[in-house]
Amino acid sequence: DAKTTQPPSMDCAEGRAANLPCNHSTISGNEYVYWYRQIHSQGPQYIIHGLKNNETNEMASLIITEDRKSSTLILPHATLRDTAVYYCIVWYLQGAQKLVFGQGTRLTINP
Amino acid sequence: DGGITQSPKYLFRKEGQNVTLSCEQNLNHDAMYWYRQDPGQGLRLIYYSQIVNDFQKGDIAEGYSVSREKKESFPLTVTSAQKNPTAFYLCASSSGGVAFTGELFFGEGSRLTVL
């Protein structure tokens, strides 16, 4: 499985867009990018995933660079409830059906 | 409402005792997973099962055992062979086989403390 690199922590002001970067320079052509988040002492929550096109849902947007070596998760209007650890995972959907979580980015939304 | 139920939420045990954590899901999912999380760390996969009566070891299976006799249930036993069992344990499920999308649904976790 391709490895990912995320900053250990980030801060963002409430109401602003939170942009969380993820590097995955060894990603292969059939590996997807997944994002999950974990609010303190709870189970992780799926946010979004994509292959090469940008994706948007009710929670967030996922921007994947053209060379697919990096991606950015965007929370358009961050609220205090978005404070969490965000995990970027790269994974081959047709392979072993298991997800491997890294250390993630601890995002703090400040009032 | 459909979901995953883990019990107990908190558990204290003496060193050397086996402990079984329960995980039940009513989402009709084929695949189920157990993860371990230590303070300030990411999740590490212990075991996973893609179908009833079958399961595979994850990255840190030593000292743990599982069974998958029913689709809805995937209990995890923390045995006395696990050197450092104090941790937060998370169970998850997902649709499996050709319906697999990579979206895992997690329970609320069980926090085990060994005294």
Coordinates of C-alpha atoms in Angstrom, one line a residue:
Chain A
D1 CA 0.0 0.0 0.0
A2 CA 1.2 3.5 -0.8
K3 CA 2.3 5.6 2.1
T4 CA 0.9 9.0 3.0
T5 CA 2.4 12.0 4.7
Q6 CA 0.3 14.5 6.6
P7 CA 1.3 17.4 8.9
P8 CA 0.8 16.4 12.5
S9 CA -1.3 19.4 13.4
M10 CA -3.1 22.4 11.9
D11 CA -5.2 25.3 13.1
C12 CA -8.1 27.1 11.4
A13 CA -10.4 29.9 12.4
E14 CA -14.1 29.1 12.7
G15 CA -16.0 30.0 9.5
R16 CA -12.9 29.8 7.3
A17 CA -12.1 27.1 4.9
A18 CA -9.8 24.4 6.3
N19 CA -7.4 22.9 3.8
L20 CA -5.7 19.7 4.9
P21 CA -2.9 18.5 2.7
C22 CA -1.7 14.9 2.0
N23 CA 1.3 13.7 0.1
H24 CA 1.2 10.3 -1.6
S25 CA 4.0 10.4 -4.0
T26 CA 4.2 6.6 -4.5
I27 CA 0.5 6.2 -5.3
S28 CA -0.2 3.8 -8.2
G29 CA -2.8 4.2 -10.9
N30 CA -5.5 2.0 -9.3
E31 CA -5.2 3.3 -5.8
Y32 CA -7.9 5.5 -4.3
V33 CA -7.5 8.4 -1.8
Y34 CA -9.7 8.1 1.2
W35 CA -10.3 10.6 4.0
Y36 CA -11.7 9.8 7.5
R37 CA -11.9 11.8 10.6
Q38 CA -11.9 10.9 14.3
I39 CA -13.4 13.1 16.9
H40 CA -11.9 12.5 20.3
S41 CA -12.7 9.1 21.8
Q42 CA -15.1 8.1 19.0
G43 CA -14.8 5.8 16.1
P44 CA -13.5 7.3 12.8
Q45 CA -16.1 8.6 10.3
Y46 CA -15.8 8.3 6.6
I47 CA -15.7 11.7 4.8
I48 CA -14.9 11.2 1.1
H49 CA -12.8 9.3 -1.4
G50 CA -11.6 9.7 -5.0
L51 CA -9.5 8.2 -7.7
K52 CA -8.3 11.1 -9.9
N53 CA -11.2 13.5 -10.4
N54 CA -12.1 16.1 -7.7
E55 CA -15.0 15.0 -5.5
T56 CA -17.5 16.9 -3.4
N57 CA -20.2 15.8 -1.0
E58 CA -22.1 17.4 1.8
M59 CA -19.2 17.2 4.2
A60 CA -16.1 18.2 2.1
S61 CA -14.3 18.5 -1.2
L62 CA -11.4 16.5 -2.3
I63 CA -8.9 18.0 -4.7
I64 CA -6.4 15.5 -6.3
T65 CA -3.5 16.9 -8.3
E66 CA -3.1 15.9 -11.9
D67 CA -0.1 13.7 -11.2
R68 CA -2.0 12.2 -8.2
K69 CA 1.0 12.6 -5.9
S70 CA -0.9 14.8 -3.5
S71 CA -4.4 15.8 -2.5
T72 CA -6.2 18.3 -0.3
L73 CA -9.3 17.9 1.8
I74 CA -11.3 21.1 2.0
L75 CA -13.9 21.8 4.7
P76 CA -15.5 24.9 3.2
H77 CA -16.8 26.6 6.4
A78 CA -15.2 25.0 9.4
T79 CA -17.1 24.9 12.7
L80 CA -15.9 24.0 16.2
R81 CA -17.4 20.5 15.7
D82 CA -14.9 19.9 12.9
T83 CA -12.1 19.7 15.5
A84 CA -10.7 16.2 15.0
V85 CA -7.9 14.0 13.7
Y86 CA -8.1 13.7 9.9
Y87 CA -6.7 10.6 8.2
C88 CA -5.6 10.4 4.6
I89 CA -5.4 6.8 3.3
V90 CA -4.3 5.5 -0.1
W91 CA -5.6 2.2 -1.0
Y92 CA -6.2 -0.3 -3.8
L93 CA -9.9 -1.0 -3.8
Q94 CA -9.6 -4.4 -5.4
G95 CA -6.9 -5.6 -3.0
A96 CA -7.3 -6.9 0.5
Q97 CA -10.4 -5.3 1.9
K98 CA -8.8 -3.5 4.9
L99 CA -7.8 0.1 5.6
V100 CA -4.5 1.0 7.1
F101 CA -4.6 4.3 9.1
G102 CA -1.5 6.5 9.6
Q103 CA -1.0 9.2 12.2
G104 CA -3.3 11.8 10.7
T105 CA -3.5 15.5 11.1
R106 CA -5.0 17.0 14.3
L107 CA -7.1 19.9 13.1
T108 CA -8.1 22.5 15.7
I109 CA -10.8 25.0 14.8
N110 CA -10.5 28.1 16.9
P111 CA -13.4 30.5 17.7
Chain B
D1 CA -31.5 2.5 13.3
G2 CA -28.7 0.5 11.8
G3 CA -25.3 0.6 13.3
I4 CA -22.5 -1.1 15.2
T5 CA -22.7 -1.8 18.9
Q6 CA -19.6 -2.4 21.0
S7 CA -19.7 -3.5 24.6
P8 CA -18.6 -2.9 27.2
K9 CA -17.6 0.7 26.7
Y10 CA -15.2 0.5 29.6
L11 CA -13.5 -2.6 31.0
F12 CA -11.0 -3.1 33.8
R13 CA -9.3 -6.4 34.2
K14 CA -6.4 -7.9 36.1
E15 CA -3.2 -8.9 34.4
G16 CA -3.3 -12.4 33.1
Q17 CA -7.0 -12.6 32.5
N18 CA -8.6 -13.2 29.1
V19 CA -11.1 -10.6 28.1
T20 CA -13.7 -10.7 25.3
L21 CA -15.0 -7.6 23.6
S22 CA -18.3 -7.8 21.8
C23 CA -19.1 -6.3 18.4
E24 CA -22.6 -6.6 16.8
Q25 CA -23.8 -5.0 13.6
N26 CA -27.3 -4.8 12.0
L27 CA -26.1 -3.3 8.7
N28 CA -26.1 -6.6 6.9
H29 CA -22.4 -6.1 6.2
D30 CA -20.2 -9.0 5.1
A31 CA -16.9 -7.6 6.3
M32 CA -15.9 -6.7 9.9
Y33 CA -12.7 -5.4 11.5
W34 CA -11.0 -4.9 14.8
Y35 CA -8.5 -2.0 15.3
R36 CA -6.5 -1.0 18.3
Q37 CA -5.6 2.6 19.1
D38 CA -3.0 3.7 21.7
P39 CA -3.0 7.3 23.0
G40 CA -2.0 9.8 20.4
Q41 CA -1.6 7.2 17.8
G42 CA -3.4 6.1 14.7
L43 CA -5.4 2.9 14.3
R44 CA -3.7 -0.5 13.9
L45 CA -5.5 -3.5 12.4
I46 CA -5.8 -6.6 14.6
Y47 CA -8.0 -8.9 12.6
Y48 CA -10.5 -8.7 9.8
S49 CA -13.2 -10.9 8.4
Q50 CA -14.6 -10.6 4.9
I51 CA -17.2 -13.4 5.3
V52 CA -18.8 -15.6 7.9
N53 CA -16.5 -18.4 9.1
D54 CA -13.4 -16.8 7.7
F55 CA -11.0 -14.2 9.1
Q56 CA -7.4 -13.0 8.5
K57 CA -4.7 -11.6 10.7
G58 CA -4.0 -7.9 10.5
D59 CA -0.7 -6.2 11.5
I60 CA -0.8 -6.8 15.2
A61 CA -2.7 -10.1 15.7
E62 CA -0.4 -11.7 18.3
G63 CA -2.1 -12.1 21.6
Y64 CA -5.6 -11.7 20.2
S65 CA -8.2 -14.2 18.8
V66 CA -11.5 -13.7 17.0
S67 CA -14.4 -15.8 15.7
R68 CA -17.0 -15.1 13.0
E69 CA -19.8 -17.7 13.5
K70 CA -22.6 -15.2 12.6
K71 CA -22.7 -12.4 10.1
E72 CA -23.8 -9.9 12.7
S73 CA -21.1 -10.7 15.3
F74 CA -17.3 -10.5 15.5
P75 CA -16.1 -10.8 19.1
L76 CA -12.5 -10.1 20.0
T77 CA -10.7 -12.0 22.8
V78 CA -7.7 -10.3 24.3
T79 CA -5.6 -13.1 25.7
S80 CA -3.1 -13.2 28.5
A81 CA -0.4 -13.5 25.8
Q82 CA -1.0 -9.9 24.7
K83 CA 1.9 -8.0 26.4
N84 CA 0.3 -4.6 26.6
P85 CA -3.5 -4.9 26.3
T86 CA -4.4 -1.5 27.7
A87 CA -5.8 0.4 24.7
F88 CA -8.9 1.7 22.9
Y89 CA -10.5 -1.0 20.7
L90 CA -12.6 -0.2 17.7
C91 CA -14.8 -2.5 15.7
A92 CA -15.9 -1.6 12.2
S93 CA -18.0 -3.1 9.4
S94 CA -18.4 -2.6 5.6
S95 CA -20.1 -4.1 2.6
G96 CA -17.8 -6.8 1.2
G97 CA -17.0 -8.5 -2.0
V98 CA -17.9 -6.7 -5.2
A99 CA -20.0 -4.3 -3.2
F100 CA -17.0 -3.1 -1.2
T101 CA -16.5 0.7 -1.5
G102 CA -13.9 1.3 1.3
E103 CA -16.4 3.0 3.5
L104 CA -16.1 1.6 7.0
F105 CA -18.7 2.1 9.7
F106 CA -17.2 2.2 13.2
G107 CA -18.6 1.5 16.6
E108 CA -18.0 3.8 19.6
G109 CA -15.1 1.7 20.9
S110 CA -14.2 -0.2 24.0
R111 CA -11.6 1.1 26.4
L112 CA -9.7 -1.7 28.1
T113 CA -7.5 -1.0 31.1
V114 CA -5.4 -3.8 32.6
L115 CA -4.4 -3.3 36.2

